[in-house]
Coordinates of C-alpha atoms in Angstrom, one line a residue:
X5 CA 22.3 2.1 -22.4
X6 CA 18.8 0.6 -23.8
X7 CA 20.4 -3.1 -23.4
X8 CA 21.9 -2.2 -19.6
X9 CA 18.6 -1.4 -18.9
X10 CA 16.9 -4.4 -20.4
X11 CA 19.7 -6.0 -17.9
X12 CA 18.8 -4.4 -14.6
X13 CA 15.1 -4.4 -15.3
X14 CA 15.4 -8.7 -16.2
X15 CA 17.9 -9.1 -13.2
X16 CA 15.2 -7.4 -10.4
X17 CA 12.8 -10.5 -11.1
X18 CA 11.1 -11.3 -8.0
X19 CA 10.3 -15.3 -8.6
X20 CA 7.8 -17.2 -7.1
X21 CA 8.1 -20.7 -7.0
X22 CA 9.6 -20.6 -10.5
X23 CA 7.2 -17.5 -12.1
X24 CA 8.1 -14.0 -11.8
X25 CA 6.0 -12.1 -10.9
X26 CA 7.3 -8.3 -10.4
X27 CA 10.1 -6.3 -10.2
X28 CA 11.4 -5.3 -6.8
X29 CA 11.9 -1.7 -6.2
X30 CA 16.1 -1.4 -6.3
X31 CA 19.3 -3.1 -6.8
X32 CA 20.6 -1.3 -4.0
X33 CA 23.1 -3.1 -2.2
X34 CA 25.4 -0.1 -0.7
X35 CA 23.1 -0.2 2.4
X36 CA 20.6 -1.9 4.2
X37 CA 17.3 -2.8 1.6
X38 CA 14.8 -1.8 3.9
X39 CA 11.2 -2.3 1.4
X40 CA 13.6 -1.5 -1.6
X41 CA 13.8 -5.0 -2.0
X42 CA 10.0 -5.8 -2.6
X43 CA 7.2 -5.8 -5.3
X44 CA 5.6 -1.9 -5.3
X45 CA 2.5 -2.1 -7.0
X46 CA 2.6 1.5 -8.3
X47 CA 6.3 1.1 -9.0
X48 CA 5.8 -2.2 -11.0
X49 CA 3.2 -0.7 -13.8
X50 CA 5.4 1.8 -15.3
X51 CA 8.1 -1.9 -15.8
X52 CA 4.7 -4.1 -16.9
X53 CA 4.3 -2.1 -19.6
X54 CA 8.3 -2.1 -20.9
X55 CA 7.7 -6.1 -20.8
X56 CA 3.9 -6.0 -22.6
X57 CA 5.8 -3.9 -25.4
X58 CA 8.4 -6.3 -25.0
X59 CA 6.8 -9.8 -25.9
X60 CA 6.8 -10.6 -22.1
X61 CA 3.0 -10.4 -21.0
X62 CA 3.7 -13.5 -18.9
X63 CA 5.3 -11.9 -16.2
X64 CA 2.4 -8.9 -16.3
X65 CA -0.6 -11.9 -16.2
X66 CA 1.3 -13.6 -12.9
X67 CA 1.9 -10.0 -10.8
X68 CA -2.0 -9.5 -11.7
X69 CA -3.2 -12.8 -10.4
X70 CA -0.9 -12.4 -7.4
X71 CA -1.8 -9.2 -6.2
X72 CA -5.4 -10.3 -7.0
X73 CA -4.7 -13.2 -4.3
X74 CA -3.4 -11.1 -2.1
X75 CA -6.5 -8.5 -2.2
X76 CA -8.7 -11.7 -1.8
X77 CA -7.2 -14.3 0.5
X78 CA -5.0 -12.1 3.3
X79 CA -5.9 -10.7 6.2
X80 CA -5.4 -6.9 6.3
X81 CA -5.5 -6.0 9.7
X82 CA -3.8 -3.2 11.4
X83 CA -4.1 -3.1 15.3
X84 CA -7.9 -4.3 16.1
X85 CA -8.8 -2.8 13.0
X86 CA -9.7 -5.1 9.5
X87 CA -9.1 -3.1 6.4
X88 CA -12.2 -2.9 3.5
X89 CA -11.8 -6.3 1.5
X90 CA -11.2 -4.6 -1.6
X91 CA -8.0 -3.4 -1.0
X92 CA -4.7 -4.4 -2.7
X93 CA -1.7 -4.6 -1.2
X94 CA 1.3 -1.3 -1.4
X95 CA 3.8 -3.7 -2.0
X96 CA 4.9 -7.5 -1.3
X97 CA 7.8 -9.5 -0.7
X98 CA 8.7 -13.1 -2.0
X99 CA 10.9 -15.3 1.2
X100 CA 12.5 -18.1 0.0
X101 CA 12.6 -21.2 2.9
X102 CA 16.3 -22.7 1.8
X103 CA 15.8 -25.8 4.3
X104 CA 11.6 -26.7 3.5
X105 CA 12.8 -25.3 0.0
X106 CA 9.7 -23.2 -0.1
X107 CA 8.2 -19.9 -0.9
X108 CA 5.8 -17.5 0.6
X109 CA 4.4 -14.1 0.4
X110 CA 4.6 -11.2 2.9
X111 CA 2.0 -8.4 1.7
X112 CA 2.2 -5.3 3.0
X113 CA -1.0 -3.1 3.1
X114 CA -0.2 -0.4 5.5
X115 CA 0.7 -1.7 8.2
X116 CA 4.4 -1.4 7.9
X117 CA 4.1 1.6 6.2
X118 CA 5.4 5.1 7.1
X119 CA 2.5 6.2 8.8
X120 CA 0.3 3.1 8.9
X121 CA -1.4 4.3 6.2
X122 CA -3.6 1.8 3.5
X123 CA -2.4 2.5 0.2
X124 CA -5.1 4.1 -1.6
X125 CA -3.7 4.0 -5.7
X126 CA -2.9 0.3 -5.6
X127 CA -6.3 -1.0 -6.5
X128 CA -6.8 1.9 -9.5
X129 CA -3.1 0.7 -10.7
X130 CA -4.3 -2.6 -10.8
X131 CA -7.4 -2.0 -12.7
X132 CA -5.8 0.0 -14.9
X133 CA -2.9 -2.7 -15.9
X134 CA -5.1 -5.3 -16.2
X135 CA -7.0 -2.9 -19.1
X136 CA -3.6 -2.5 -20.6
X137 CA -2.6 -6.3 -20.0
X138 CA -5.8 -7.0 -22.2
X139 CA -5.6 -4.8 -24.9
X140 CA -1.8 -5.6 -25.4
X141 CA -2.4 -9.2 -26.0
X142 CA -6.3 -8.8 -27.8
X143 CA -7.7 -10.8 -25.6
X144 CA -10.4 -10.2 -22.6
X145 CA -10.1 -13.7 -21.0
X146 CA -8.4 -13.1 -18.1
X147 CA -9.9 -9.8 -17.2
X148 CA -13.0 -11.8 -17.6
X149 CA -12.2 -14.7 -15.3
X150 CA -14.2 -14.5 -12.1
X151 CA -11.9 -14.2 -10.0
X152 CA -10.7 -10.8 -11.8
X153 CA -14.3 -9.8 -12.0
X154 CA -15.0 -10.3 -8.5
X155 CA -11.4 -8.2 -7.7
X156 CA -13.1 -5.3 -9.7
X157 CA -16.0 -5.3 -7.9
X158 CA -14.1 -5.6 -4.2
X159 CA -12.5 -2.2 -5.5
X160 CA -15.2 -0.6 -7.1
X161 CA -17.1 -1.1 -4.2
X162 CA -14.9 0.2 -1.8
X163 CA -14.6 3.3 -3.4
X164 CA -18.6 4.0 -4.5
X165 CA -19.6 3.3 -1.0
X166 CA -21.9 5.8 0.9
X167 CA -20.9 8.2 3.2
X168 CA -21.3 11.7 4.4
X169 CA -19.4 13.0 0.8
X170 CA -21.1 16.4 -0.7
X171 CA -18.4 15.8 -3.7
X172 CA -17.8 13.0 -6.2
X173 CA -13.9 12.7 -5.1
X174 CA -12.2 10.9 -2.8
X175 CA -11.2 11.5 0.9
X176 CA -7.8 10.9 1.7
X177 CA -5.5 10.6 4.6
X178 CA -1.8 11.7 4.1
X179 CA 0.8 9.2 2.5
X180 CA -2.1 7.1 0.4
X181 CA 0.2 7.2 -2.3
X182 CA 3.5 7.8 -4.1
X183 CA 3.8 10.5 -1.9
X184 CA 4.1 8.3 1.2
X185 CA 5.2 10.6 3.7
X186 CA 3.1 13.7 5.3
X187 CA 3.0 16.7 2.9
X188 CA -0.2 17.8 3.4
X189 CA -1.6 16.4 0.5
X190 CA -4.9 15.1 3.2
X191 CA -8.1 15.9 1.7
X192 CA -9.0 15.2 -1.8
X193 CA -5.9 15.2 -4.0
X194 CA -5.4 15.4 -7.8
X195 CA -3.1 12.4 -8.1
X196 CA -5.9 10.0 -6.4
X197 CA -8.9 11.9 -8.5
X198 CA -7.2 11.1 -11.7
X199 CA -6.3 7.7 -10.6
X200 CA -9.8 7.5 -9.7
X201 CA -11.6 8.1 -13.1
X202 CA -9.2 6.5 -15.3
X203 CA -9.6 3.1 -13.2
X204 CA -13.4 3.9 -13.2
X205 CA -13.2 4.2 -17.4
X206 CA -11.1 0.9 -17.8
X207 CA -13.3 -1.0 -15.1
X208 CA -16.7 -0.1 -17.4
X209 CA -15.0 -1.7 -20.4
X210 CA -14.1 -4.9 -18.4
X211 CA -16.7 -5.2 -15.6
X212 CA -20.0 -7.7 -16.8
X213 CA -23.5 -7.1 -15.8
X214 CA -23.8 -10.4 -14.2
X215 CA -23.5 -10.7 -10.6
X216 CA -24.4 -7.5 -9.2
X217 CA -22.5 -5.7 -12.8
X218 CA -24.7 -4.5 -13.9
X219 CA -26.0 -2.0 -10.5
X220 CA -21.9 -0.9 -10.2
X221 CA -21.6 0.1 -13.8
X222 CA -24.8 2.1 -13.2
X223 CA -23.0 3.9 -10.5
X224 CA -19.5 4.1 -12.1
X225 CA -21.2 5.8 -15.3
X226 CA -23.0 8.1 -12.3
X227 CA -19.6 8.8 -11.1
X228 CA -18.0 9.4 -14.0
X229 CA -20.3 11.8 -14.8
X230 CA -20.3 14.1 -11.4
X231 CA -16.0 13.4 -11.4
X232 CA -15.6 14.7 -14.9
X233 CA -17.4 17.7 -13.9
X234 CA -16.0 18.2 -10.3
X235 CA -12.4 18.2 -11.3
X236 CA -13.2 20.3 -14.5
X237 CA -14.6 22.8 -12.9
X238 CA -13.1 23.3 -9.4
X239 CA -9.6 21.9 -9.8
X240 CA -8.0 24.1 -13.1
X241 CA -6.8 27.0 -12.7
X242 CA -5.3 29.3 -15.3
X243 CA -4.3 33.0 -15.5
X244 CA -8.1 34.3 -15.7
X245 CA -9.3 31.7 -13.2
X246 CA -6.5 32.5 -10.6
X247 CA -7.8 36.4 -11.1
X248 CA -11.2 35.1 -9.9
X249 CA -10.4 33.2 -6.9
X250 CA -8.5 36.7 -5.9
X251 CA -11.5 38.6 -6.4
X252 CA -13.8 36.1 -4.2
X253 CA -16.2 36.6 -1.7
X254 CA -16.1 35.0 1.7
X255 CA -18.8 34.3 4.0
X256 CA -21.0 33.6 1.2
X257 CA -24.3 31.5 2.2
X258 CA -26.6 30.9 -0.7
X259 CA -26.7 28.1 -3.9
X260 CA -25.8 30.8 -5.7
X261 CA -22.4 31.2 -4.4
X262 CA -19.3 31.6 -6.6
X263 CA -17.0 30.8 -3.9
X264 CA -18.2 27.3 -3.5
X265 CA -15.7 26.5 -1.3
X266 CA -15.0 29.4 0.8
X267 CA -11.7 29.9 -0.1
X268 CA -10.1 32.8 1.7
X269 CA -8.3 34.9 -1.3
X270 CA -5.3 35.7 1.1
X271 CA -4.4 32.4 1.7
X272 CA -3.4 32.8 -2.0
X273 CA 0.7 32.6 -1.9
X274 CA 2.3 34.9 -4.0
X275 CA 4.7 32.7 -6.0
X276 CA 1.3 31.4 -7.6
X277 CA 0.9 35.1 -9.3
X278 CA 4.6 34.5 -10.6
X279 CA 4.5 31.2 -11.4
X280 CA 1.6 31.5 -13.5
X281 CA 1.9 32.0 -17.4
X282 CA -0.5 34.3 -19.4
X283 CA -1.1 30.9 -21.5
X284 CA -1.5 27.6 -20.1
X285 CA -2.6 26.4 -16.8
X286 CA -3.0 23.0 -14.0
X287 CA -5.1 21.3 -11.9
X288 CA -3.9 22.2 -8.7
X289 CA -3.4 19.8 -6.0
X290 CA -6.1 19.9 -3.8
X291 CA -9.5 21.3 -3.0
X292 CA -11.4 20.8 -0.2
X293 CA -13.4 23.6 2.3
X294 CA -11.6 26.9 2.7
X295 CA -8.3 25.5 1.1
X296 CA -6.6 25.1 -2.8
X297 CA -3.5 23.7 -2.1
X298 CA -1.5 25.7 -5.5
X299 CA 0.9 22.9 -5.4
X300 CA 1.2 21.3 -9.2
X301 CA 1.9 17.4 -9.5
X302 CA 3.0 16.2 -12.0
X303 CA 1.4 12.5 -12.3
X304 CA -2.1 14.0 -11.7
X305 CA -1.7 16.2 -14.6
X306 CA -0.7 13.6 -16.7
X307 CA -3.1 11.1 -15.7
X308 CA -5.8 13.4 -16.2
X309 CA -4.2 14.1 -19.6
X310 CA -4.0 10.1 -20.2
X311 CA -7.6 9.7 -19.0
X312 CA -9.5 12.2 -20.7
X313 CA -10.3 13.8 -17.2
X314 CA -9.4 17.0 -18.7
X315 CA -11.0 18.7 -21.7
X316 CA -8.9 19.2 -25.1
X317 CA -8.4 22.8 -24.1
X318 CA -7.3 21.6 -20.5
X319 CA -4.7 19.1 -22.3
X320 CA -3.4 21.9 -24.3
X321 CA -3.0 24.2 -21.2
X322 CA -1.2 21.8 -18.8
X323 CA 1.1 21.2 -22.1
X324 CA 1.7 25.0 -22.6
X325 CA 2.4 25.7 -18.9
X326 CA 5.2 22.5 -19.1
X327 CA 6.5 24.1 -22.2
X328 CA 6.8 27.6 -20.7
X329 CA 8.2 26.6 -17.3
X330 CA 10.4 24.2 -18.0
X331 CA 13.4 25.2 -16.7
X332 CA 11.1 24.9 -13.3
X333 CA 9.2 21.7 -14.5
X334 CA 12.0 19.6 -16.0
X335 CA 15.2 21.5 -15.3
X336 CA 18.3 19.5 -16.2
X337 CA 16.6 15.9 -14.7
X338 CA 13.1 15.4 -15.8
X339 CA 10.6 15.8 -13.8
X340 CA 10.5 17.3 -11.2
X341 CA 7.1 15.0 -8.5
X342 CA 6.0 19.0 -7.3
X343 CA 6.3 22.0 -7.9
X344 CA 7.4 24.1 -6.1
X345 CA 9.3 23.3 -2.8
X346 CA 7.7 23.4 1.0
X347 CA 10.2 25.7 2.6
X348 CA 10.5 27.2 6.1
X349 CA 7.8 28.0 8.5
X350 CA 6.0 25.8 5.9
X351 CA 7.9 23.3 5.4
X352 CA 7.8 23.1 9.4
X353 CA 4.2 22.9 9.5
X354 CA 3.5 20.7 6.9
X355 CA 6.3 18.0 6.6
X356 CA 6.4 17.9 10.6
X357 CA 10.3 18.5 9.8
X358 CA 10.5 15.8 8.2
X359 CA 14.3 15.1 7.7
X360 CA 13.7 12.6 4.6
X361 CA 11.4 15.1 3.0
X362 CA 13.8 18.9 2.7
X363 CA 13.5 21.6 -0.1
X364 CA 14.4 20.5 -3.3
X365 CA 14.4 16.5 -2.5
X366 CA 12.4 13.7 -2.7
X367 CA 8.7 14.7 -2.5
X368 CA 9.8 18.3 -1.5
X369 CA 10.3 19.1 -5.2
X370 CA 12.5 16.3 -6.3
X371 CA 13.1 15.2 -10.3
X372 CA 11.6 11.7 -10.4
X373 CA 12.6 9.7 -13.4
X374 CA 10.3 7.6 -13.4
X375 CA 7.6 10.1 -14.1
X376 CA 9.0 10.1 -17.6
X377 CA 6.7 7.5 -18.9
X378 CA 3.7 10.0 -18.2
X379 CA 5.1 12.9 -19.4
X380 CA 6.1 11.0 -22.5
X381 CA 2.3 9.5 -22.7
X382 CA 1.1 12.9 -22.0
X383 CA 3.6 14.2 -25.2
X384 CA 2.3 12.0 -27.5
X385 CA -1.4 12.2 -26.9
X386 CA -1.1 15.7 -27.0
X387 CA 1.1 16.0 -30.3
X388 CA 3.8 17.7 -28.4
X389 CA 6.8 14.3 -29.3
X390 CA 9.5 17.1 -29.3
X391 CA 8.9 17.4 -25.7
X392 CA 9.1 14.1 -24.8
X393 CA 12.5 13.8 -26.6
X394 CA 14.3 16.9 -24.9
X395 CA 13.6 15.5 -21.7
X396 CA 14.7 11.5 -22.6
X397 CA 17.8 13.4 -24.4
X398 CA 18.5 15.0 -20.6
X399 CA 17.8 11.2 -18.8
X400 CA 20.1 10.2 -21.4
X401 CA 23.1 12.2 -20.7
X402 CA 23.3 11.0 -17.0
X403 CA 21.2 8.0 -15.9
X404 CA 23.6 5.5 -17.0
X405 CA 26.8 7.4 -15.2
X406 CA 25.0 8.0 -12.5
X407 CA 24.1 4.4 -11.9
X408 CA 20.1 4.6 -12.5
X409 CA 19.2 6.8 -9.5
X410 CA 15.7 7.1 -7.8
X411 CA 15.7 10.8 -7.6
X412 CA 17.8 13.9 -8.4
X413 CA 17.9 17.0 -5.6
X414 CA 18.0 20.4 -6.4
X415 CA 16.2 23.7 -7.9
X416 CA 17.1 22.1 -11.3
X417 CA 17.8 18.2 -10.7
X418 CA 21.4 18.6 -10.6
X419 CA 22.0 16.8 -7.6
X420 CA 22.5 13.0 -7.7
X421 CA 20.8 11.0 -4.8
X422 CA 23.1 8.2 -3.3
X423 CA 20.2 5.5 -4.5
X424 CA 21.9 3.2 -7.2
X425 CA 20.1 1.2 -9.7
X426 CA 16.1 2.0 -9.0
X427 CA 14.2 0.2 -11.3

């Protein structure tokens, strides 16, 4: 099973006038490829870092200099509209000329997206596997070139600019992100927050104070700072802390407030009460004013584990709450993207009844397998390996026979998706 992999992940080279440089998304050939068959930056990281532990860092160091071309030298337009120039691309596509025997690049930055919408995580992705690209090998030289330094500042400035923001995190539109269709995750989600300070911690290791450095590491350690204690404070939520947003006040208008956010105690669902273990806890998946979306994610939970966004105590509660709801959490096909499913009225409101996105599938509660590299991250750091084994022992019993599918349906991942071979 390890060398079929090996197989499928070496045959979904995208080449480039000779150099690979990614992985396209699927070797889906039952139907139309639609993007399947390009280079997703976010989907490409998880495989960089099989072919860094692999001896292969050649085909990380081209992807990086290619989506750092792509950030710098395309124009990202949508309508009338130029995107910021720090952003990177969601995804591109390599199309080979057979008759000029030539190649060139289509990037994709939104605007043939679902949505139209600029992909927000691509630049932290980047960041961050350039850190990892550099530590893997021992050697800072190409995170040091000035190309790379000026692609770190494009995206560092682009997220520290000024605005009307009363909070350290980042203000959204729907489908930024892995989750790229609407699911009212609008506002300021976990998944971009973590994203957000672990980039911020690798850029201040690689960034140099000369040409204007110096003023953004001033700012990111700034950042960090008022981040670390945003999400800390106002995202986690555990047995005692749920009881205290029940008990809240509305209406209140002082500094002194407890109820920061005016969070109507209502708007509370129920299945948050029963979902909740007396030990352990989450960040949940959204604050903004007068609404906690209750929704837990799995990839900003285990980013913020990664990161160090959450405290040792915070580690050890997300870890418990996985170990006591896993039957929920990792059912019988690891891991499921949220938890738990939009459904009816809802799932109505929310999705827009959305026929891609039902109860129990895709972003609606689906097990993503390719999660498992941050759950397994998460395991280790947290000295929990035994849990990162029962769930590769699960992947193991099916992936193969099942043909490596994107996503499993179902309450407890039962359900295989017709989506052959996603690497």
């Amino acid at each position: 099973m390890f060398a079929e992999a090996w197989d499928l992940l070496h045959k979904s080279l995208v080449m480039f006038r000779g150099k690979p440089v990614g992985t396209i998304a699927a070797n889906d050939h039952s139907e139309e490829a639609l993007n399947y068959d390009q280079v997703f930056v976010r989907y490409f990281v998880p495989n960089a870092l099989a072919f860094l532990m692999n001896g292969e860092p050649e085909i990380v160091k081209n992807f990086l200099l290619k989506a750092l071309r792509l950030q710098s030298n395309w124009e990202k337009r949508i309508d009338n509209f130029s995107l910021g120039k720090g952003a990177m691309p969601a995804s591109f596509k390599v199309l080979h000329d057979p008759i000029r025997n030539n190649d060139k690049i289509m990037a994709d930055f939104g605007e043939s997206a679902i949505g139209r919408v600029a992909p927000v995580d691509s630049g932290f992705w980047w960041i961050i596997l350039l850190r990892a690209y550099t530590k893997s090998i021992g050697d800072q030289s190409l995170a040091e070139m000035p190309d790379c330094q000026r692609g770190i500042r494009l995206v560092l400035s682009l997220c520290l600019s000024e605005g009307f923001d009363t909070f350290p995190t980042l203000l959204c539109a729907n489908g930024f992100c892995m989750v790229d269709r609407r699911m009212g995750i609008y506002g300021y989600p976990i998944e971009i927050q973590a994203l957000f300070y672990m980039a911020l911690r690798c850029a201040k290791l690689m960034l140099k104070p000369e040409g204007g450095g110096k003023e953004l590491l001033e700012r990111v350690e700034k950042r960090l700072q008022a981040l670390n204690y945003h999400i800390r404070s106002y995202f986690w939520l555990d047995f005692e802390q749920l009881n205290n947003v029940y008990r809240y006040k509305t209406e209140e208008y002082s500094h002194t407030a407890l109820n920061k956010f005016n969070v109507i105690p209502y708007s509370i669902p129920d299945r948050v009460f029963d979902f909740m273990p007396m030990k352990g806890g989450y960040f949940i998946g959204n604050v903004s004013p007068a609404r906690m979306d209750f929704i837990w994610f799995c990839l900003g939970n285990c980013i913020a584990i990664l990161s160090s966004l959450a405290t040792h105590e915070q580690e050890m509660g997300i870890m418990d709450l996985l170990e006591e709801r896993w039957p929920d959490l990792i059912g019988e096909m690891p891991i499921k993207i949220a938890y738990p499913a939009l459904e009816g009225h809802e799932w109505r409101i929310v999705t827009g009844c959305d026929p891609k996105n039902t109860r129990w599938s895709y972003h609606i509660g689906g097990s993503w397998l390719v999660l498992i590299w941050l759950f397994t991250a998460a395991c280790i750091k947290t000295g929990r390996p035994h849990m990162a084994r029962k769930a590769t022992e699960l992947l193991e019993s099916r992936l193969s026979k099942d043909h490596w599918p994107e996503y499993y349906d179902g309450t407890f991942g039962r359900k295989e998706v017709d989506e052959c071979e996603f690497v």
